[in-house]
Tab-separated table of N, CA and C in Angstrom:
chain	number	residue	atom	x	y	z
V	1	MET	N	2.997	-42.772	239.955
V	1	MET	CA	2.045	-42.066	240.784
V	1	MET	C	1.259	-43.075	241.607
V	2	TRP	N	1.055	-42.784	242.865
V	2	TRP	CA	0.379	-43.707	243.762
V	2	TRP	C	-1.071	-43.952	243.353
V	3	ALA	N	-1.699	-42.962	242.724
V	3	ALA	CA	-3.107	-43.099	242.345
V	3	ALA	C	-3.302	-44.223	241.331
V	4	VAL	N	-2.352	-44.397	240.421
V	4	VAL	CA	-2.457	-45.465	239.424
V	4	VAL	C	-2.422	-46.825	240.106
V	5	ALA	N	-1.494	-46.999	241.035
V	5	ALA	CA	-1.407	-48.258	241.775
V	5	ALA	C	-2.691	-48.506	242.568
V	6	ALA	N	-3.222	-47.463	243.171
V	6	ALA	CA	-4.466	-47.599	243.939
V	6	ALA	C	-5.624	-47.993	243.032
V	7	LEU	N	-5.699	-47.392	241.845
V	7	LEU	CA	-6.773	-47.733	240.913
V	7	LEU	C	-6.661	-49.182	240.435
V	8	PHE	N	-5.437	-49.648	240.179
V	8	PHE	CA	-5.253	-51.051	239.803
V	8	PHE	C	-5.704	-51.970	240.936
V	9	ALA	N	-5.375	-51.616	242.162
V	9	ALA	CA	-5.776	-52.429	243.305
V	9	ALA	C	-7.297	-52.444	243.457
V	10	VAL	N	-7.929	-51.288	243.304
V	10	VAL	CA	-9.389	-51.198	243.401
V	10	VAL	C	-10.036	-52.045	242.303
V	11	ASN	N	-9.524	-51.936	241.094
V	11	ASN	CA	-10.061	-52.712	239.976
V	11	ASN	C	-9.928	-54.201	240.240
V	12	SER	N	-8.767	-54.633	240.681
V	12	SER	CA	-8.538	-56.062	240.938
V	12	SER	C	-9.450	-56.583	242.036
V	13	LEU	N	-9.544	-55.857	243.120
V	13	LEU	CA	-10.404	-56.263	244.223
V	13	LEU	C	-11.865	-56.316	243.786
V	14	PHE	N	-12.297	-55.316	243.058
V	14	PHE	CA	-13.672	-55.262	242.569
V	14	PHE	C	-13.965	-56.465	241.678
V	15	CYS	N	-13.055	-56.794	240.754
V	15	CYS	CA	-13.255	-57.943	239.857
V	15	CYS	C	-13.327	-59.244	240.642
V	16	VAL	N	-12.457	-59.400	241.623
V	16	VAL	CA	-12.468	-60.610	242.445
V	16	VAL	C	-13.804	-60.737	243.182
V	17	LEU	N	-14.287	-59.639	243.736
V	17	LEU	CA	-15.533	-59.677	244.492
V	17	LEU	C	-16.751	-59.934	243.614
V	18	MET	N	-16.715	-59.486	242.371
V	18	MET	CA	-17.874	-59.603	241.493
V	18	MET	C	-17.869	-60.862	240.624
V	19	GLN	N	-16.727	-61.515	240.451
V	19	GLN	CA	-16.628	-62.640	239.508
V	19	GLN	C	-17.611	-63.760	239.831
V	20	THR	N	-17.669	-64.191	241.056
V	20	THR	CA	-18.569	-65.286	241.409
V	20	THR	C	-20.020	-64.855	241.333
V	21	ARG	N	-20.291	-63.652	241.783
V	21	ARG	CA	-21.678	-63.161	241.780
V	21	ARG	C	-22.237	-63.111	240.353
V	22	ILE	N	-21.465	-62.574	239.416
V	22	ILE	CA	-21.926	-62.457	238.030
V	22	ILE	C	-21.716	-63.761	237.280
V	23	GLY	N	-20.535	-64.352	237.436
V	23	GLY	CA	-20.197	-65.558	236.684
V	23	GLY	C	-21.115	-66.730	236.962
V	24	SER	N	-21.640	-66.834	238.161
V	24	SER	CA	-22.510	-67.962	238.492
V	24	SER	C	-23.840	-67.913	237.738
V	25	ARG	N	-24.182	-66.774	237.189
V	25	ARG	CA	-25.443	-66.644	236.438
V	25	ARG	C	-25.257	-66.896	234.943
V	26	ILE	N	-24.013	-67.039	234.496
V	26	ILE	CA	-23.731	-67.200	233.066
V	26	ILE	C	-23.256	-68.632	232.857
V	27	GLU	N	-24.183	-69.500	232.456
V	27	GLU	CA	-23.883	-70.921	232.401
V	27	GLU	C	-23.885	-71.501	230.999
V	28	THR	N	-24.741	-71.038	230.134
V	28	THR	CA	-24.884	-71.637	228.807
V	28	THR	C	-24.196	-70.765	227.755
V	29	PRO	N	-23.963	-71.328	226.569
V	29	PRO	CA	-23.414	-70.494	225.492
V	29	PRO	C	-24.308	-69.291	225.158
V	30	HIS	N	-25.618	-69.471	225.232
V	30	HIS	CA	-26.511	-68.331	224.976
V	30	HIS	C	-26.310	-67.243	226.037
V	31	ASP	N	-26.168	-67.660	227.292
V	31	ASP	CA	-25.853	-66.698	228.363
V	31	ASP	C	-24.533	-66.000	228.060
V	32	GLY	N	-23.559	-66.776	227.572
V	32	GLY	CA	-22.247	-66.222	227.244
V	32	GLY	C	-22.324	-65.185	226.144
V	33	GLY	N	-23.115	-65.452	225.120
V	33	GLY	CA	-23.276	-64.481	224.035
V	33	GLY	C	-23.870	-63.176	224.528
V	34	ARG	N	-24.891	-63.295	225.367
V	34	ARG	CA	-25.503	-62.090	225.931
V	34	ARG	C	-24.535	-61.370	226.871
V	35	ALA	N	-23.729	-62.134	227.583
V	35	ALA	CA	-22.748	-61.528	228.489
V	35	ALA	C	-21.688	-60.752	227.701
V	36	PHE	N	-21.298	-61.264	226.530
V	36	PHE	CA	-20.359	-60.514	225.691
V	36	PHE	C	-20.973	-59.182	225.266
V	37	ARG	N	-22.247	-59.206	224.931
V	37	ARG	CA	-22.918	-57.957	224.551
V	37	ARG	C	-22.937	-56.977	225.728
V	38	THR	N	-23.239	-57.468	226.903
V	38	THR	CA	-23.233	-56.614	228.094
V	38	THR	C	-21.850	-56.034	228.340
V	39	ALA	N	-20.819	-56.869	228.205
V	39	ALA	CA	-19.440	-56.389	228.389
V	39	ALA	C	-19.111	-55.290	227.388
V	40	GLY	N	-19.489	-55.496	226.141
V	40	GLY	CA	-19.223	-54.482	225.116
V	40	GLY	C	-19.894	-53.156	225.440
V	41	LEU	N	-21.116	-53.220	225.949
V	41	LEU	CA	-21.824	-51.988	226.311
V	41	LEU	C	-21.168	-51.297	227.503
V	42	LEU	N	-20.700	-52.081	228.461
V	42	LEU	CA	-20.009	-51.487	229.607
V	42	LEU	C	-18.704	-50.823	229.178
V	43	PHE	N	-17.969	-51.455	228.262
V	43	PHE	CA	-16.745	-50.845	227.741
V	43	PHE	C	-17.078	-49.594	226.927
V	44	LEU	N	-18.215	-49.627	226.230
V	44	LEU	CA	-18.655	-48.462	225.466
V	44	LEU	C	-18.886	-47.264	226.387
V	45	VAL	N	-19.302	-47.514	227.608
V	45	VAL	CA	-19.516	-46.446	228.586
V	45	VAL	C	-18.199	-46.031	229.251
V	46	SER	N	-17.360	-47.002	229.591
V	46	SER	CA	-16.156	-46.685	230.373
V	46	SER	C	-15.089	-45.939	229.578
V	47	CYS	N	-14.917	-46.263	228.310
V	47	CYS	CA	-13.849	-45.617	227.523
V	47	CYS	C	-14.061	-44.104	227.370
V	48	PRO	N	-15.247	-43.638	227.002
V	48	PRO	CA	-15.436	-42.179	226.929
V	48	PRO	C	-15.272	-41.483	228.278
V	49	MET	N	-15.599	-42.182	229.353
V	49	MET	CA	-15.394	-41.584	230.677
V	49	MET	C	-13.911	-41.335	230.915
V	50	MET	N	-13.081	-42.278	230.481
V	50	MET	CA	-11.634	-42.090	230.617
V	50	MET	C	-11.186	-40.895	229.777
V	51	ALA	N	-11.736	-40.755	228.575
V	51	ALA	CA	-11.367	-39.632	227.707
V	51	ALA	C	-11.780	-38.300	228.333
V	52	LEU	N	-12.963	-38.259	228.913
V	52	LEU	CA	-13.462	-37.018	229.512
V	52	LEU	C	-12.628	-36.568	230.709
V	53	ALA	N	-11.950	-37.505	231.343
V	53	ALA	CA	-11.154	-37.165	232.526
V	53	ALA	C	-10.050	-36.161	232.212
V	54	ALA	N	-9.644	-36.067	230.961
V	54	ALA	CA	-8.565	-35.147	230.583
V	54	ALA	C	-9.027	-33.693	230.507
V	55	TYR	N	-10.323	-33.435	230.574
V	55	TYR	CA	-10.831	-32.095	230.301
V	55	TYR	C	-11.372	-31.343	231.505
V	56	GLY	N	-11.253	-31.912	232.685
V	56	GLY	CA	-11.811	-31.233	233.855
V	56	GLY	C	-10.761	-31.010	234.920
V	57	PRO	N	-11.206	-30.464	236.023
V	57	PRO	CA	-10.276	-30.286	237.146
V	57	PRO	C	-9.856	-31.650	237.706
V	58	VAL	N	-8.793	-31.641	238.484
V	58	VAL	CA	-8.228	-32.890	238.998
V	58	VAL	C	-9.253	-33.684	239.799
V	59	TRP	N	-10.004	-33.023	240.667
V	59	TRP	CA	-10.977	-33.741	241.489
V	59	TRP	C	-12.019	-34.437	240.621
V	60	ALA	N	-12.448	-33.784	239.533
V	60	ALA	CA	-13.426	-34.393	238.631
V	60	ALA	C	-12.790	-35.542	237.850
V	61	ALA	N	-11.538	-35.367	237.452
V	61	ALA	CA	-10.828	-36.411	236.716
V	61	ALA	C	-10.690	-37.671	237.569
V	62	VAL	N	-10.351	-37.490	238.838
V	62	VAL	CA	-10.212	-38.639	239.735
V	62	VAL	C	-11.553	-39.361	239.875
V	63	GLY	N	-12.622	-38.607	240.034
V	63	GLY	CA	-13.950	-39.206	240.136
V	63	GLY	C	-14.354	-39.937	238.868
V	64	LEU	N	-14.080	-39.314	237.727
V	64	LEU	CA	-14.413	-39.963	236.450
V	64	LEU	C	-13.599	-41.232	236.240
V	65	VAL	N	-12.314	-41.164	236.525
V	65	VAL	CA	-11.466	-42.338	236.329
V	65	VAL	C	-11.888	-43.453	237.286
V	66	LEU	N	-12.174	-43.124	238.517
V	66	LEU	CA	-12.606	-44.144	239.473
V	66	LEU	C	-13.919	-44.796	239.022
V	67	THR	N	-14.857	-43.978	238.582
V	67	THR	CA	-16.122	-44.513	238.077
V	67	THR	C	-15.890	-45.365	236.835
V	68	ALA	N	-15.047	-44.880	235.934
V	68	ALA	CA	-14.734	-45.639	234.720
V	68	ALA	C	-14.083	-46.976	235.057
V	69	ILE	N	-13.239	-46.987	236.083
V	69	ILE	CA	-12.586	-48.229	236.503
V	69	ILE	C	-13.631	-49.236	236.984
V	70	PHE	N	-14.623	-48.780	237.730
V	70	PHE	CA	-15.673	-49.691	238.193
V	70	PHE	C	-16.502	-50.207	237.014
V	71	VAL	N	-16.868	-49.331	236.103
V	71	VAL	CA	-17.650	-49.750	234.933
V	71	VAL	C	-16.825	-50.714	234.085
V	72	HIS	N	-15.561	-50.380	233.865
V	72	HIS	CA	-14.683	-51.255	233.088
V	72	HIS	C	-14.489	-52.602	233.798
V	73	GLY	N	-14.341	-52.560	235.115
V	73	GLY	CA	-14.206	-53.793	235.886
V	73	GLY	C	-15.416	-54.695	235.738
V	74	LEU	N	-16.604	-54.103	235.744
V	74	LEU	CA	-17.821	-54.889	235.492
V	74	LEU	C	-17.763	-55.511	234.102
V	75	GLY	N	-17.320	-54.721	233.119
V	75	GLY	CA	-17.169	-55.246	231.760
V	75	GLY	C	-16.198	-56.414	231.717
V	76	GLU	N	-15.101	-56.304	232.450
V	76	GLU	CA	-14.119	-57.393	232.498
V	76	GLU	C	-14.747	-58.673	233.045
V	77	VAL	N	-15.522	-58.540	234.103
V	77	VAL	CA	-16.135	-59.708	234.725
V	77	VAL	C	-17.147	-60.347	233.777
V	78	TRP	N	-17.978	-59.530	233.122
V	78	TRP	CA	-18.941	-60.068	232.158
V	78	TRP	C	-18.228	-60.745	230.990
V	79	GLU	N	-17.159	-60.116	230.497
V	79	GLU	CA	-16.402	-60.700	229.370
V	79	GLU	C	-15.748	-62.008	229.775
V	80	SER	N	-15.140	-62.053	230.934
V	80	SER	CA	-14.483	-63.266	231.415
V	80	SER	C	-15.497	-64.397	231.585
V	81	SER	N	-16.626	-64.081	232.170
V	81	SER	CA	-17.674	-65.085	232.368
V	81	SER	C	-18.212	-65.579	231.029
V	82	ALA	N	-18.351	-64.678	230.087
V	82	ALA	CA	-18.812	-65.066	228.741
V	82	ALA	C	-17.815	-66.010	228.089
V	83	GLY	N	-16.536	-65.700	228.221
V	83	GLY	CA	-15.509	-66.553	227.625
V	83	GLY	C	-15.552	-67.966	228.181
V	84	PHE	N	-15.737	-68.096	229.483
V	84	PHE	CA	-15.831	-69.427	230.077
V	84	PHE	C	-17.081	-70.156	229.598
V	85	ALA	N	-18.218	-69.461	229.573
V	85	ALA	CA	-19.465	-70.100	229.151
V	85	ALA	C	-19.369	-70.579	227.708
V	86	LEU	N	-18.802	-69.758	226.843
V	86	LEU	CA	-18.676	-70.154	225.444
V	86	LEU	C	-17.576	-71.205	225.253
V	87	GLY	N	-16.448	-71.011	225.908
V	87	GLY	CA	-15.323	-71.929	225.738
V	87	GLY	C	-15.648	-73.345	226.178
V	88	PHE	N	-16.339	-73.471	227.298
V	88	PHE	CA	-16.688	-74.803	227.788
V	88	PHE	C	-18.005	-75.292	227.196
V	89	GLY	N	-18.947	-74.382	226.970
V	89	GLY	CA	-20.270	-74.782	226.493
V	89	GLY	C	-20.313	-75.199	225.040
V	90	LEU	N	-19.452	-74.636	224.210
V	90	LEU	CA	-19.470	-74.989	222.789
V	90	LEU	C	-18.560	-76.167	222.463
V	91	ALA	N	-17.646	-76.489	223.339
V	91	ALA	CA	-16.702	-77.573	223.064
V	91	ALA	C	-17.371	-78.931	223.252
V	92	PRO	N	-17.211	-79.825	222.265
V	92	PRO	CA	-17.695	-81.195	222.467
V	92	PRO	C	-16.909	-81.845	223.611
V	93	ASP	N	-17.508	-82.802	224.258
V	93	ASP	CA	-16.856	-83.436	225.405
V	93	ASP	C	-15.469	-83.963	225.061
V	94	HIS	N	-15.310	-84.515	223.880
V	94	HIS	CA	-14.027	-85.120	223.507
V	94	HIS	C	-12.962	-84.083	223.120
V	95	ALA	N	-13.344	-82.813	223.023
V	95	ALA	CA	-12.390	-81.793	222.554
V	95	ALA	C	-12.256	-80.622	223.521
V	96	GLN	N	-12.557	-80.829	224.781
V	96	GLN	CA	-12.467	-79.738	225.752
V	96	GLN	C	-11.058	-79.146	225.807
V	97	GLY	N	-10.056	-80.000	225.822
V	97	GLY	CA	-8.666	-79.539	225.901
V	97	GLY	C	-8.261	-78.710	224.696
V	98	GLN	N	-8.662	-79.155	223.511
V	98	GLN	CA	-8.330	-78.400	222.299
V	98	GLN	C	-8.999	-77.031	222.305
V	99	TYR	N	-10.246	-76.977	222.698
V	99	TYR	CA	-10.955	-75.696	222.745
V	99	TYR	C	-10.304	-74.753	223.754
V	100	GLN	N	-9.960	-75.292	224.917
V	100	GLN	CA	-9.335	-74.446	225.932
V	100	GLN	C	-7.955	-73.975	225.474
V	101	GLY	N	-7.244	-74.822	224.725
V	101	GLY	CA	-5.946	-74.419	224.192
V	101	GLY	C	-6.066	-73.264	223.209
V	102	VAL	N	-7.036	-73.341	222.303
V	102	VAL	CA	-7.247	-72.263	221.335
V	102	VAL	C	-7.717	-70.999	222.037
V	103	LEU	N	-8.601	-71.156	223.011
V	103	LEU	CA	-9.067	-70.002	223.782
V	103	LEU	C	-7.895	-69.334	224.496
V	104	GLY	N	-7.010	-70.139	225.068
V	104	GLY	CA	-5.830	-69.607	225.739
V	104	GLY	C	-4.883	-68.901	224.778
V	105	LEU	N	-4.726	-69.452	223.576
V	105	LEU	CA	-3.883	-68.793	222.572
V	105	LEU	C	-4.459	-67.439	222.178
V	106	GLY	N	-5.772	-67.388	222.005
V	106	GLY	CA	-6.409	-66.117	221.652
V	106	GLY	C	-6.239	-65.085	222.747
V	107	PHE	N	-6.394	-65.508	223.989
V	107	PHE	CA	-6.220	-64.595	225.112
V	107	PHE	C	-4.775	-64.095	225.173
V	108	SER	N	-3.832	-65.007	225.009
V	108	SER	CA	-2.414	-64.619	225.055
V	108	SER	C	-2.059	-63.676	223.907
V	109	ALA	N	-2.607	-63.921	222.733
V	109	ALA	CA	-2.352	-63.026	221.598
V	109	ALA	C	-2.896	-61.631	221.892
V	110	GLY	N	-4.073	-61.569	222.478
V	110	GLY	CA	-4.640	-60.275	222.859
V	110	GLY	C	-3.781	-59.550	223.877
V	111	GLN	N	-3.272	-60.293	224.845
V	111	GLN	CA	-2.402	-59.690	225.863
V	111	GLN	C	-1.104	-59.175	225.244
V	112	ALA	N	-0.609	-59.893	224.241
V	112	ALA	CA	0.640	-59.475	223.591
V	112	ALA	C	0.435	-58.251	222.711
V	113	LEU	N	-0.700	-58.170	222.039
V	113	LEU	CA	-0.965	-57.065	221.116
V	113	LEU	C	-1.520	-55.812	221.792
V	114	ALA	N	-2.152	-55.986	222.934
V	114	ALA	CA	-2.825	-54.860	223.590
V	114	ALA	C	-1.922	-53.657	223.847
V	115	PRO	N	-0.729	-53.813	224.386
V	115	PRO	CA	0.081	-52.618	224.646
V	115	PRO	C	0.385	-51.805	223.384
V	116	ALA	N	0.710	-52.477	222.299
V	116	ALA	CA	1.009	-51.751	221.064
V	116	ALA	C	-0.237	-51.049	220.519
V	117	ILE	N	-1.365	-51.743	220.557
V	117	ILE	CA	-2.605	-51.152	220.048
V	117	ILE	C	-3.043	-49.983	220.924
V	118	LEU	N	-3.030	-50.189	222.223
V	118	LEU	CA	-3.473	-49.122	223.125
V	118	LEU	C	-2.550	-47.915	223.065
V	119	THR	N	-1.260	-48.171	222.977
V	119	THR	CA	-0.316	-47.050	222.884
V	119	THR	C	-0.543	-46.272	221.600
V	120	THR	N	-0.715	-46.976	220.511
V	120	THR	CA	-0.905	-46.320	219.218
V	120	THR	C	-2.253	-45.607	219.143
V	121	VAL	N	-3.298	-46.308	219.499
V	121	VAL	CA	-4.648	-45.756	219.322
V	121	VAL	C	-4.999	-44.753	220.415
V	122	VAL	N	-4.896	-45.172	221.662
V	122	VAL	CA	-5.363	-44.307	222.750
V	122	VAL	C	-4.409	-43.156	223.010
V	123	LEU	N	-3.139	-43.447	223.175
V	123	LEU	CA	-2.206	-42.351	223.445
V	123	LEU	C	-1.949	-41.518	222.195
V	124	GLY	N	-1.923	-42.173	221.050
V	124	GLY	CA	-1.652	-41.448	219.809
V	124	GLY	C	-2.792	-40.562	219.349
V	125	LEU	N	-4.022	-41.012	219.572
V	125	LEU	CA	-5.183	-40.268	219.072
V	125	LEU	C	-5.977	-39.557	220.165
V	126	GLY	N	-5.617	-39.774	221.414
V	126	GLY	CA	-6.304	-39.091	222.508
V	126	GLY	C	-7.773	-39.464	222.603
V	127	THR	N	-8.621	-38.468	222.691
V	127	THR	CA	-10.066	-38.690	222.838
V	127	THR	C	-10.614	-39.532	221.696
V	128	THR	N	-10.179	-39.248	220.476
V	128	THR	CA	-10.638	-40.032	219.332
V	128	THR	C	-10.256	-41.495	219.505
V	129	GLY	N	-9.068	-41.751	220.013
V	129	GLY	CA	-8.626	-43.117	220.264
V	129	GLY	C	-9.492	-43.826	221.283
V	130	TRP	N	-9.848	-43.129	222.366
V	130	TRP	CA	-10.728	-43.719	223.370
V	130	TRP	C	-12.089	-44.053	222.761
V	131	LEU	N	-12.599	-43.153	221.920
V	131	LEU	CA	-13.906	-43.398	221.307
V	131	LEU	C	-13.848	-44.547	220.310
V	132	LEU	N	-12.752	-44.640	219.555
V	132	LEU	CA	-12.583	-45.773	218.634
V	132	LEU	C	-12.493	-47.091	219.400
V	133	LEU	N	-11.770	-47.074	220.501
V	133	LEU	CA	-11.656	-48.276	221.331
V	133	LEU	C	-13.031	-48.675	221.878
V	134	ALA	N	-13.810	-47.693	222.314
V	134	ALA	CA	-15.150	-47.963	222.828
V	134	ALA	C	-16.027	-48.593	221.754
V	135	LEU	N	-15.973	-48.042	220.544
V	135	LEU	CA	-16.770	-48.590	219.440
V	135	LEU	C	-16.313	-49.993	219.061
V	136	PHE	N	-15.000	-50.223	219.093
V	136	PHE	CA	-14.458	-51.544	218.787
V	136	PHE	C	-14.978	-52.576	219.783
V	137	PHE	N	-14.899	-52.261	221.082
V	137	PHE	CA	-15.390	-53.186	222.100
V	137	PHE	C	-16.895	-53.410	221.975
V	138	ALA	N	-17.642	-52.355	221.710
V	138	ALA	CA	-19.095	-52.484	221.563
V	138	ALA	C	-19.445	-53.351	220.359
V	139	ALA	N	-18.713	-53.181	219.254
V	139	ALA	CA	-18.964	-53.996	218.060
V	139	ALA	C	-18.652	-55.467	218.332
V	140	LEU	N	-17.545	-55.728	219.015
V	140	LEU	CA	-17.226	-57.116	219.364
V	140	LEU	C	-18.301	-57.701	220.258
V	141	GLY	N	-18.737	-56.945	221.238
V	141	GLY	CA	-19.780	-57.429	222.134
V	141	GLY	C	-21.096	-57.667	221.421
V	142	ALA	N	-21.404	-56.823	220.448
V	142	ALA	CA	-22.677	-56.930	219.735
V	142	ALA	C	-22.800	-58.240	218.965
V	143	VAL	N	-21.693	-58.790	218.506
V	143	VAL	CA	-21.766	-60.044	217.741
V	143	VAL	C	-21.781	-61.269	218.656
V	144	GLY	N	-21.605	-61.087	219.959
V	144	GLY	CA	-21.587	-62.211	220.894
V	144	GLY	C	-22.804	-63.115	220.804
V	145	PRO	N	-24.024	-62.582	220.884
V	145	PRO	CA	-25.194	-63.462	220.795
V	145	PRO	C	-25.281	-64.220	219.460
V	146	SER	N	-24.933	-63.559	218.375
V	146	SER	CA	-24.986	-64.236	217.066
V	146	SER	C	-23.951	-65.352	216.981
V	147	LEU	N	-22.768	-65.102	217.503
V	147	LEU	CA	-21.731	-66.139	217.499
V	147	LEU	C	-22.124	-67.322	218.369
V	148	ALA	N	-22.721	-67.047	219.507
V	148	ALA	CA	-23.178	-68.134	220.374
V	148	ALA	C	-24.260	-68.945	219.670
V	149	HIS	N	-25.182	-68.269	219.014
V	149	HIS	CA	-26.254	-68.963	218.289
V	149	HIS	C	-25.671	-69.809	217.162
V	150	LEU	N	-24.748	-69.247	216.411
V	150	LEU	CA	-24.106	-69.991	215.326
V	150	LEU	C	-23.358	-71.197	215.881
V	151	GLY	N	-22.626	-70.998	216.964
V	151	GLY	CA	-21.894	-72.107	217.563
V	151	GLY	C	-22.809	-73.228	218.020
V	152	MET	N	-23.923	-72.887	218.620
V	152	MET	CA	-24.869	-73.913	219.071
V	152	MET	C	-25.536	-74.607	217.890
V	153	ARG	N	-25.828	-73.861	216.862
V	153	ARG	CA	-26.505	-74.425	215.697
V	153	ARG	C	-25.607	-75.376	214.918
V	154	THR	N	-24.310	-75.100	214.886
V	154	THR	CA	-23.401	-75.915	214.068
V	154	THR	C	-22.749	-77.048	214.847
V	155	ARG	N	-22.995	-77.159	216.130
V	155	ARG	CA	-22.417	-78.247	216.922
V	155	ARG	C	-23.314	-79.467	216.837
V	156	PRO	N	-22.718	-80.653	216.727
V	156	PRO	CA	-23.546	-81.860	216.742
V	156	PRO	C	-24.226	-82.010	218.100
V	157	GLN	N	-25.417	-82.521	218.069
V	157	GLN	CA	-26.155	-82.769	219.306
V	157	GLN	C	-25.553	-83.983	220.004
V	158	PRO	N	-25.576	-84.027	221.341
V	158	PRO	CA	-24.906	-85.099	222.083
V	158	PRO	C	-25.312	-86.518	221.651
V	159	GLY	N	-26.584	-86.791	221.424
V	159	GLY	CA	-27.013	-88.138	221.073
V	159	GLY	C	-26.834	-88.483	219.600
V	160	VAL	N	-26.650	-87.497	218.746
V	160	VAL	CA	-26.569	-87.723	217.305
V	160	VAL	C	-25.313	-88.501	216.936
V	161	ALA	N	-24.180	-88.179	217.494
V	161	ALA	CA	-22.937	-88.875	217.150
V	161	ALA	C	-23.022	-90.346	217.541
V	162	ALA	N	-23.635	-90.660	218.655
V	162	ALA	CA	-23.751	-92.053	219.088
V	162	ALA	C	-24.664	-92.832	218.161
V	163	GLU	N	-25.749	-92.221	217.675
V	163	GLU	CA	-26.669	-92.912	216.787
V	163	GLU	C	-26.016	-93.208	215.437
V	164	VAL	N	-25.233	-92.271	214.922
V	164	VAL	CA	-24.599	-92.451	213.615
V	164	VAL	C	-23.561	-93.560	213.675
V	165	THR	N	-22.780	-93.628	214.749
V	165	THR	CA	-21.733	-94.642	214.837
V	165	THR	C	-22.256	-95.966	215.366
V	166	GLY	N	-23.428	-95.986	215.976
V	166	GLY	CA	-23.919	-97.196	216.628
V	166	GLY	C	-24.700	-98.084	215.783
């Protein structure tokens, strides 16, 4: 259906246009943790909107899906920006490559598992699946600030390693 292709194009364009605007404000791991929480809340809003689209007339469904795509796109941008802030901000200078490698593996694993999970949960359970997905994303986002705080607390301070070895 042409509408699906159009929605993907709108989502992609929207994410490209918003990435720099939002991402430039998320610089520290603490910013990243808060950005994960924001992303989770945006996904919490967008998933039920997608579920509701099945229960109205076509014109309302198109409007709901389009709105959900914009809300979800904002969530994507916040999540992506959070990942960069945490991935680069928590990594010690000597281990940037290792951190980015693990971050990339996690992203790739998510991309590999997503179709099976979404097909099973969302298509298999319908509205309940959308609501479970929304709660899952919100729960993941909610722990973002705590994880950022833990990561900052457990990382050695830049000058401490030099003093111990010097």
